[in-house]
Short mmCIF file of C-alpha atoms in Angstrom, two decimals:
data_model
loop_
_atom_site.label_atom_id
_atom_site.label_comp_id
_atom_site.label_asym_id
_atom_site.label_seq_id
_atom_site.Cartn_x
_atom_site.Cartn_y
_atom_site.Cartn_z
CA MET A 258 95.38 89.36 107.43
CA LEU A 259 95.34 93.01 106.45
CA LEU A 260 96.74 94.01 109.82
CA GLU A 261 99.50 91.46 109.48
CA TRP A 262 100.39 92.81 106.07
CA LEU A 263 100.35 96.38 107.37
CA GLY A 264 102.50 95.28 110.29
CA LYS A 265 105.05 93.79 107.95
CA LEU A 266 105.28 97.06 106.09
CA THR A 267 106.23 98.88 109.26
CA TYR A 268 108.99 96.42 110.13
CA LEU A 269 111.00 97.04 106.99
CA GLN A 270 113.98 98.87 108.47
CA ASP A 271 115.17 100.03 111.84
CA PRO A 272 116.63 103.45 111.29
CA LEU A 273 118.63 105.65 113.60
CA ARG A 274 116.15 108.27 114.85
CA PRO A 275 117.01 111.89 115.69
CA PRO A 276 118.00 112.72 119.29
CA GLY A 277 115.32 112.41 121.93
CA ALA A 278 113.09 110.12 119.87
CA VAL A 279 110.61 108.21 122.00
CA GLU A 280 110.30 104.42 121.75
CA GLU A 281 109.57 103.35 118.18
CA ASP A 282 105.91 102.27 118.50
CA GLU A 283 105.08 105.53 120.20
CA PHE A 284 107.27 107.47 117.78
CA LEU A 285 105.40 106.18 114.73
CA GLN A 286 102.14 107.35 116.27
CA ARG A 287 103.35 110.73 117.50
CA CYS A 288 105.42 111.78 114.49
CA ILE A 289 103.26 113.65 111.99
CA ARG A 290 106.01 113.64 109.35
CA CYS A 291 106.18 117.43 109.22
CA ARG A 292 109.87 117.57 108.21
CA LYS A 293 110.68 120.39 110.59
CA CYS A 294 113.52 118.49 112.28
CA GLU A 295 114.94 117.80 108.84
CA GLU A 296 114.71 121.45 107.87
CA VAL A 297 116.26 122.88 111.04
CA CYS A 298 119.18 120.44 111.32
CA PRO A 299 122.29 122.60 110.75
CA TYR A 300 124.37 119.64 109.49
CA TYR A 301 121.74 118.15 107.12
CA SER A 302 122.01 114.95 109.16
CA ILE A 303 118.29 114.25 109.29
CA LYS A 304 116.68 112.84 106.18
CA SER A 305 113.16 111.62 105.66
CA ALA A 306 112.07 108.14 104.72
CA HIS A 307 110.10 107.60 101.54
CA GLY A 308 107.58 105.16 100.14
CA GLU A 309 110.02 102.24 100.07
CA TRP A 310 110.03 102.33 103.89
CA GLY A 311 106.41 101.24 103.99
CA LEU A 312 104.37 102.90 106.69
CA LYS A 313 107.49 104.54 108.12
CA MET A 314 107.48 106.84 105.11
CA GLY A 315 107.99 110.47 105.94
CA THR A 316 109.62 109.80 109.32
CA PRO A 317 113.03 111.32 110.02
CA PHE A 318 116.18 109.20 110.19
CA ILE A 319 119.92 109.61 110.28
CA SER A 320 122.27 107.62 108.11
CA PRO A 321 125.54 108.18 109.95
CA ARG A 322 127.92 106.89 107.26
CA ASP A 323 126.82 109.91 105.16
CA ILE A 324 126.29 112.52 107.87
CA PRO A 325 126.15 111.59 111.56
CA CYS A 326 124.44 113.53 114.34
CA TYR A 327 126.87 116.09 115.73
CA LEU A 328 124.90 116.51 118.99
CA CYS A 329 124.22 120.27 118.95
CA ASP A 330 124.19 122.01 122.32
CA ASP A 331 120.60 123.25 121.94
CA PHE A 332 119.10 120.42 119.85
CA PRO A 333 117.10 122.45 117.29
CA CYS A 334 115.47 119.22 116.06
CA ILE A 335 113.94 118.47 119.46
CA ASP A 336 112.91 122.09 119.75
CA SER A 337 111.16 122.01 116.38
CA CYS A 338 109.09 118.89 117.08
CA PRO A 339 105.42 119.91 117.54
CA THR A 340 104.13 116.57 118.84
CA ASN A 341 106.77 115.54 121.39
CA ALA A 342 107.89 112.62 119.21
CA LEU A 343 111.34 113.97 120.03
CA GLU A 344 111.38 114.54 123.77
CA PRO A 345 113.64 117.12 125.42
CA VAL A 346 116.86 115.75 126.90
CA GLU A 347 118.90 117.09 129.81
CA SER A 348 122.27 116.74 128.15
CA LYS A 349 123.85 114.96 125.22
CA GLU A 350 124.91 112.08 127.49
CA ASP A 351 121.23 111.18 127.99
CA ILE A 352 120.56 110.52 124.34
CA ARG A 353 120.06 106.92 123.25
CA MET A 354 119.81 106.80 119.48
CA GLY A 355 121.66 103.54 119.09
CA ILE A 356 124.75 101.62 120.03
CA ALA A 357 127.98 101.28 118.10
CA VAL A 358 129.10 97.75 117.26
CA ILE A 359 132.65 97.00 116.11
CA ASP A 360 133.30 94.36 113.48
CA LYS A 361 136.65 93.03 114.63
CA THR A 362 137.33 91.27 111.35
CA LEU A 363 137.34 94.59 109.48
CA CYS A 364 138.65 97.04 112.10
CA PHE A 365 142.20 98.25 111.39
CA ALA A 366 143.16 98.29 115.06
CA TYR A 367 142.20 94.66 115.56
CA ASN A 368 144.11 93.73 112.41
CA GLY A 369 147.45 95.19 113.34
CA ILE A 370 147.15 98.62 111.75
CA MET A 371 147.41 101.58 114.11
CA CYS A 372 144.07 103.49 114.03
CA ARG A 373 142.19 105.45 116.66
CA ALA A 374 139.79 107.37 114.43
CA CYS A 375 136.64 106.39 116.32
CA PHE A 376 138.24 106.78 119.73
CA ASP A 377 139.58 110.24 118.90
CA ARG A 378 136.35 111.58 117.47
CA CYS A 379 133.85 110.14 119.93
CA PRO A 380 131.93 113.06 121.53
CA ILE A 381 131.55 111.13 124.79
CA TYR A 382 135.32 111.15 124.91
CA ARG A 383 137.08 108.35 126.79
CA GLU A 384 133.76 107.08 128.09
CA ALA A 385 131.76 105.58 125.22
CA ILE A 386 134.81 104.26 123.40
CA THR A 387 137.98 103.38 125.29
CA LEU A 388 141.20 101.79 124.11
CA GLU A 389 142.17 98.47 125.58
CA GLN A 390 145.94 98.13 125.97
CA GLU A 391 146.13 101.58 124.29
CA LEU A 392 145.33 99.85 120.98
CA TYR A 393 141.94 98.19 120.64
CA PRO A 394 138.74 100.28 120.66
CA VAL A 395 135.95 98.97 122.89
CA VAL A 396 132.39 100.38 122.98
CA HIS A 397 130.68 100.84 126.32
CA GLU A 398 126.98 100.30 125.72
CA ASP A 399 125.89 102.19 128.81
CA LYS A 400 127.69 105.35 127.63
CA CYS A 401 127.27 105.22 123.85
CA VAL A 402 124.64 107.73 122.63
CA GLY A 403 124.50 106.42 119.07
CA CYS A 404 125.43 109.63 117.26
CA GLY A 405 127.29 107.70 114.59
CA ILE A 406 130.33 109.98 114.36
CA CYS A 407 132.54 106.89 114.74
CA GLU A 408 130.79 105.19 111.82
CA HIS A 409 131.26 108.35 109.76
CA VAL A 410 135.00 108.68 110.41
CA CYS A 411 135.86 104.97 110.22
CA PRO A 412 138.56 104.71 107.53
CA THR A 413 137.95 101.12 106.42
CA GLU A 414 136.30 100.83 103.04
CA GLN A 415 133.28 99.09 104.46
CA THR A 416 132.69 100.66 107.84
CA SER A 417 133.89 98.45 110.67
CA ILE A 418 131.89 100.25 113.35
CA THR A 419 128.12 100.33 112.75
CA MET A 420 125.27 101.90 114.61
CA LEU A 421 122.60 99.55 115.86
CA SER A 422 119.41 101.53 116.26
CA SER A 423 117.71 101.45 119.63
CA HIS A 424 114.44 102.15 117.83
CA LYS A 425 112.83 98.87 117.01
CA VAL A 426 109.14 98.11 116.86
CA ILE A 427 108.41 96.23 120.05
CA SER A 428 104.75 95.18 119.94
CA MET B 931 83.34 149.67 105.32
CA ARG B 932 80.67 149.35 102.62
CA LYS B 933 83.24 150.18 99.98
CA PHE B 934 85.64 147.59 101.40
CA GLU B 935 82.91 144.97 101.40
CA LYS B 936 82.02 145.78 97.82
CA TYR B 937 85.67 145.58 96.78
CA ILE B 938 86.06 142.16 98.38
CA ASN B 939 82.83 140.89 96.84
CA ASP B 940 83.83 142.15 93.39
CA HIS B 941 87.39 140.82 93.40
CA LEU B 942 86.98 137.42 95.05
CA HIS B 943 88.43 135.45 92.17
CA SER B 944 91.59 137.49 91.71
CA LEU B 945 92.17 137.72 95.47
CA ARG B 946 91.92 133.96 95.77
CA ARG B 947 94.23 133.27 92.85
CA THR B 948 96.80 135.68 94.32
CA ILE B 949 96.79 133.81 97.61
CA GLN B 950 96.98 130.44 95.86
CA VAL B 951 99.98 131.50 93.78
CA GLY B 952 101.54 133.07 96.88
CA THR B 953 101.15 129.75 98.69
CA VAL B 954 102.94 127.89 95.92
CA LEU B 955 105.81 130.40 96.09
CA LEU B 956 105.87 130.02 99.88
CA ILE B 957 106.10 126.22 99.88
CA VAL B 958 109.02 126.41 97.47
CA THR B 959 110.76 129.27 99.28
CA ILE B 960 110.61 127.82 102.82
CA PRO B 961 112.78 124.73 102.12
CA LEU B 962 115.20 126.80 100.05
CA LEU B 963 115.62 129.33 102.87
CA ASN B 964 116.05 126.49 105.37
CA LYS B 965 118.67 124.94 103.16
CA ILE B 966 120.83 128.07 103.20
CA GLY B 967 120.55 128.26 106.98
CA PHE B 968 117.64 130.65 107.49
CA HIS B 969 115.33 128.94 109.97
CA ALA B 970 112.86 131.66 111.00
CA VAL B 971 110.14 129.91 109.01
CA SER B 972 110.16 126.15 108.55
CA GLY B 973 107.85 123.26 108.01
CA THR B 974 105.17 121.96 105.70
CA PHE B 975 101.38 121.94 105.74
CA TYR B 976 101.58 119.16 108.32
CA SER B 977 103.08 121.69 110.69
CA LEU B 978 104.52 125.13 110.14
CA SER B 979 106.80 127.16 112.40
CA ILE B 980 107.04 130.92 112.27
CA GLY B 981 109.72 131.90 114.74
CA GLU B 982 108.68 130.37 118.04
CA LEU B 983 105.08 129.96 116.92
CA ASP B 984 104.09 126.42 115.97
CA ILE B 985 101.04 125.81 113.82
CA VAL B 986 99.79 122.25 113.39
CA ASP B 987 97.10 120.93 111.08
CA PRO B 988 94.10 120.25 113.40
CA ALA B 989 93.40 116.95 111.60
CA LEU B 990 96.86 115.73 112.59
CA ALA B 991 96.44 116.92 116.16
CA LEU B 992 93.19 114.93 116.28
CA GLN B 993 95.06 111.94 114.87
CA THR B 994 97.82 112.21 117.48
CA ILE B 995 95.28 112.44 120.29
CA LEU B 996 93.39 109.40 119.00
CA LEU B 997 96.54 107.34 118.47
CA THR B 998 98.42 108.16 121.66
CA LYS B 999 95.25 108.51 123.76
CA SER B 1000 96.86 111.40 125.56
CA ILE B 1001 96.85 115.17 125.24
CA TYR B 1002 100.01 117.14 124.71
CA LEU B 1003 99.36 120.78 125.62
CA PRO B 1004 101.71 122.52 123.13
CA LEU B 1005 99.92 120.59 120.38
CA LEU B 1006 96.58 122.02 121.48
CA ILE B 1007 98.03 125.52 121.47
CA ALA B 1008 99.43 124.93 118.00
CA ILE B 1009 96.00 124.26 116.51
CA VAL B 1010 94.34 127.40 117.90
CA ILE B 1011 95.02 129.58 114.84
CA PRO B 1012 93.74 127.15 112.17
CA ILE B 1013 90.73 126.32 114.37
CA LEU B 1014 89.85 130.00 114.81
CA ILE B 1015 90.12 130.56 111.06
CA ALA B 1016 87.81 127.59 110.45
CA VAL B 1017 85.35 128.75 113.11
CA PHE B 1018 84.97 132.18 111.54
CA PHE B 1019 85.64 131.53 107.86
CA GLY B 1020 84.80 127.87 107.27
CA LYS B 1021 87.00 125.66 105.13
CA VAL B 1022 88.86 128.58 103.51
CA PHE B 1023 92.15 126.73 103.92
CA CYS B 1024 90.97 124.25 101.29
CA SER B 1025 89.99 126.71 98.61
CA TRP B 1026 92.37 129.59 99.24
CA VAL B 1027 95.55 127.81 100.33
CA CYS B 1028 95.62 124.04 99.77
CA PRO B 1029 97.96 123.19 96.88
CA TYR B 1030 96.04 120.02 96.04
CA ASN B 1031 92.86 122.01 95.49
CA PHE B 1032 94.83 124.37 93.26
CA LEU B 1033 95.91 121.43 91.06
CA ALA B 1034 92.47 119.82 91.17
CA GLU B 1035 90.76 123.02 90.04
CA PHE B 1036 92.83 122.96 86.88
CA SER B 1037 92.21 119.27 86.33
CA GLU B 1038 88.48 119.98 86.69
CA LYS B 1039 88.76 122.76 84.11
CA LEU B 1040 90.51 120.34 81.79
CA ARG B 1041 87.85 117.72 82.46
CA ARG B 1042 85.11 120.12 81.48
CA LYS B 1043 87.01 121.01 78.29
CA ILE B 1044 87.45 117.37 77.31
CA LYS B 1045 83.96 116.31 78.20
CA PRO B 1046 81.52 119.09 79.08
CA PRO B 1047 78.93 117.75 81.52
CA ALA B 1048 75.48 117.36 80.04
CA THR B 1049 73.80 119.01 83.01
CA TYR B 1050 75.07 120.78 86.06
CA ARG B 1051 73.89 119.51 89.38
CA ASN B 1052 70.60 120.83 90.66
CA ARG B 1053 70.66 119.10 94.00
CA ASN B 1054 73.27 119.14 96.72
CA PRO B 1055 74.41 115.84 98.25
CA LYS B 1056 73.23 114.98 101.76
CA PRO B 1057 75.73 115.98 104.46
CA GLN B 1058 75.50 112.49 105.97
CA TYR B 1059 77.82 111.10 103.28
CA TYR B 1060 80.50 113.59 104.25
CA TRP B 1061 80.41 112.68 107.94
CA LEU B 1062 80.15 108.97 107.17
CA ILE B 1063 83.40 108.98 105.18
CA PHE B 1064 85.18 111.04 107.85
CA GLY B 1065 83.89 108.61 110.48
CA ILE B 1066 85.22 105.63 108.52
CA ILE B 1067 88.66 107.25 108.27
CA LEU B 1068 88.72 107.91 112.02
CA MET B 1069 87.60 104.35 112.78
CA LEU B 1070 90.33 102.98 110.52
CA LEU B 1071 92.82 105.17 112.36
CA ILE B 1072 91.77 103.89 115.76
CA ILE B 1073 91.54 100.22 114.76
CA THR B 1074 94.81 99.91 112.85
CA GLY B 1075 96.87 102.41 114.82
CA VAL B 1076 98.32 103.61 111.52
CA PRO B 1077 98.56 107.42 111.09
CA VAL B 1078 96.10 107.35 108.20
CA ILE B 1079 95.49 111.11 108.08
CA THR B 1080 99.19 111.84 107.71
CA LEU B 1081 99.47 109.35 104.88
CA ILE B 1082 96.53 110.73 102.88
CA SER B 1083 96.77 114.43 103.73
CA MET B 1084 97.24 115.92 100.26
CA PRO B 1085 98.49 119.39 101.34
CA GLY B 1086 101.01 117.75 103.67
CA LEU B 1087 102.09 115.18 101.13
CA ILE B 1088 102.65 117.75 98.40
CA THR B 1089 104.51 120.26 100.56
CA SER B 1090 106.67 117.65 102.25
CA GLN B 1091 107.67 116.08 98.94
CA ILE B 1092 108.57 119.52 97.60
CA ALA B 1093 110.63 120.12 100.75
CA ASP B 1094 112.41 116.75 100.41
CA GLY B 1095 112.97 117.35 96.72
CA LEU B 1096 114.55 120.75 97.28
CA PHE B 1097 116.51 119.60 100.32
CA TYR B 1098 117.99 116.30 99.16
CA ASN B 1099 116.91 116.13 95.50
CA VAL B 1100 114.85 113.03 96.25
CA VAL B 1101 111.13 112.73 95.81
CA GLY B 1102 109.39 109.70 97.28
CA ILE B 1103 107.12 107.38 95.34
CA GLU B 1104 104.22 108.46 97.57
CA ILE B 1105 103.90 111.55 95.37
CA LEU B 1106 102.26 109.12 92.92
CA LEU B 1107 99.22 109.15 95.19
CA VAL B 1108 98.65 112.79 94.20
CA VAL B 1109 98.96 111.87 90.52
CA ILE B 1110 96.61 108.90 90.91
CA LEU B 1111 93.97 111.04 92.63
CA LEU B 1112 94.24 113.73 89.96
CA VAL B 1113 93.87 111.17 87.18
CA LEU B 1114 90.88 109.58 88.95
CA GLU B 1115 89.27 112.98 89.32
CA LEU B 1116 89.98 113.78 85.71
CA PHE B 1117 88.53 110.59 84.22
CA VAL B 1118 86.34 108.91 86.82
CA ALA B 1119 84.78 110.86 89.67
CA SER B 1120 85.04 114.61 89.35
CA ARG B 1121 86.52 116.34 92.44
CA PHE B 1122 85.61 113.46 94.78
CA TRP B 1123 88.67 113.92 97.00
CA CYS B 1124 88.09 117.46 98.27
CA LYS B 1125 84.33 117.11 98.17
CA TYR B 1126 83.88 113.85 100.05
CA ALA B 1127 87.04 112.19 101.27
CA CYS B 1128 89.64 114.63 102.56
CA PRO B 1129 90.02 114.32 106.36
CA VAL B 1130 91.91 117.62 106.59
CA GLY B 1131 88.93 119.53 105.24
CA ALA B 1132 86.49 117.45 107.29
CA THR B 1133 88.20 118.41 110.56
CA LEU B 1134 87.85 122.06 109.59
CA ALA B 1135 84.20 121.49 108.69
CA VAL B 1136 83.59 120.03 112.17
CA VAL B 1137 84.65 123.21 113.93
CA ARG B 1138 83.04 125.61 111.45
CA SER B 1139 80.47 127.61 113.39
CA LYS B 1140 76.89 128.40 112.38
CA HIS B 1141 77.82 132.05 111.95
CA ALA B 1142 80.92 131.47 109.87
CA LEU B 1143 81.45 133.32 106.61
CA LYS B 1144 79.00 131.86 104.13
CA ILE B 1145 77.30 132.34 100.81
CA LYS B 1146 73.95 134.13 100.92
CA TYR B 1147 71.40 133.73 98.15
CA GLU B 1148 68.70 136.34 97.73
CA PRO B 1149 66.09 135.05 95.26
CA GLY B 1150 64.67 138.57 94.92
CA ASN B 1151 67.83 139.82 93.25
CA CYS B 1152 68.29 136.79 91.05
CA ALA B 1153 68.01 137.29 87.30
CA LYS B 1154 66.93 133.65 87.01
CA CYS B 1155 69.59 132.92 84.40
CA SER B 1156 68.59 129.28 84.52
CA GLU B 1157 65.48 129.91 82.53
CA LYS B 1158 67.57 130.78 79.51
CA THR B 1159 70.66 128.61 79.79
CA GLU B 1160 72.61 126.64 82.39
CA ASN B 1161 73.01 128.54 85.60
CA PRO B 1162 76.31 130.48 85.64
CA CYS B 1163 76.67 130.11 89.41
CA ASN B 1164 76.17 126.33 89.23
CA LYS B 1165 78.65 126.15 86.44
CA ALA B 1166 81.18 128.26 88.31
CA CYS B 1167 81.29 125.96 91.32
CA PRO B 1168 84.52 123.95 91.13
CA ILE B 1169 83.01 121.10 93.15
CA ASN B 1170 79.59 120.95 91.47
CA LEU B 1171 77.34 122.39 94.14
CA ASN B 1172 74.26 124.49 93.62
CA PRO B 1173 74.66 127.71 95.64
CA ARG B 1174 71.03 128.67 95.16
CA LEU B 1175 69.82 125.74 97.20
CA ALA B 1176 70.22 125.05 100.88
CA GLY B 1177 72.65 122.43 102.10
CA ILE B 1178 75.87 123.39 100.36
CA TYR B 1179 77.66 123.03 103.69
CA PRO B 1180 79.66 121.08 104.86
CA TYR B 1181 80.76 120.46 101.26
CA CYS B 1182 81.32 124.09 100.22
CA HIS B 1183 84.80 125.32 101.02
CA ASN B 1184 84.09 129.00 100.53
CA CYS B 1185 86.00 129.66 97.34
CA PHE B 1186 83.24 132.11 96.35
CA GLU B 1187 83.60 131.43 92.62
CA CYS B 1188 79.80 131.46 92.35
CA VAL B 1189 79.59 134.88 94.01
CA ASP B 1190 82.28 136.20 91.70
CA ARG B 1191 80.47 134.87 88.62
CA CYS B 1192 77.14 136.25 89.79
CA ARG B 1193 78.65 139.70 90.23
CA ASP B 1194 80.41 139.45 86.85
CA ILE B 1195 77.12 139.13 85.03
CA GLY B 1196 75.83 142.16 86.90
CA CYS B 1197 73.57 140.38 89.31
CA GLN B 1198 73.69 140.64 93.11
CA ALA B 1199 71.82 137.53 94.13
CA LEU B 1200 74.84 135.88 95.72
CA SER B 1201 77.02 137.57 98.32
CA ILE B 1202 79.24 136.65 101.23
CA THR B 1203 78.07 137.27 104.77
CA PHE B 1204 78.67 136.29 108.37
CA LYS B 1205 74.98 136.33 109.23
#
């Protein structure tokens, strides 16, 4: 009963985690909520969860519509992590924070307005997002790192490209 | 050396207050420096980085090892400094640095103003209670898999909320836990958190060695103040221990208020020693 209730608290939200984050179950156990990744991030992308996140409180997350992850060359956040909750990555292409999903009902390009904001700004250029018939953006799940830059630059009022976190509680 | 020792013994209170105030300044300055792009020092009392040097709270390292059931070498290296301090000086982190203790000391002062205790404690509690509570916390941690120590670590909670507040102007509702504990200590059970429950202090108490810095009582030098009034050294103890009796450890966190008070009234019965 108590465990079930505690479990529910941890399921509240599935946030985008900083680069290199291990699988969510493991992450929640390794992360000691020290805030160092938040403090060293040069773009102020990493924020920390609070009490309303239940037992995920204190863990770092990125809300890309405000500030996405700009994929630094040296990943100071990974470097600052004392418990290996953020594991070192070889290159930015290896990161899997989430996957971008396009809402075709909102997207300008799919509604006859010329727009290539997400395609132009994608850091995995011409690989994670390509243009079909030179017009329609398509996300390639095997290439997308989940940085959220596309979500940040999307010009529609309600973003038409959203990041789906790859960090969900599995157990 | 003698002179140095005497100086330390005579100025324990002011030295401690200086370090406590310095700590408060530090935990406000670090996030502000980080915010303007200066990253040489970063972190909270969960984990602090000075340049390339990582320091992690040993209680949290213990938690990570118990939860992940694996050992991560850099984490072990990161706890060496706090462990060494605890081995040689006991729980000095609690009394000289911890911001929660700083707040709680003032709430205890307020408590004694509002309602002066009828008698000061003559006995010290059995150490078994201390280890029992720590054991329960560790069991809870292992059974539920929830990082309990992180959630109830007062120094970490306070410093991280200050950091969040200065960084993004948001303070989480979990800061209420600090307020609740302070109110409970003020009106219900005086200083129960630091004395019995805190897992951060308990981890330091585990590694404290037999020859760590401690309080020495020499009955021969004692003016036996108790025969006239309440004992000044008893009264001085912020967590209600009796330094003239055995068994103040593992509760005592070496704030040395009793030694300072004893010296103030011109007596030399209490002193600090490694022996």
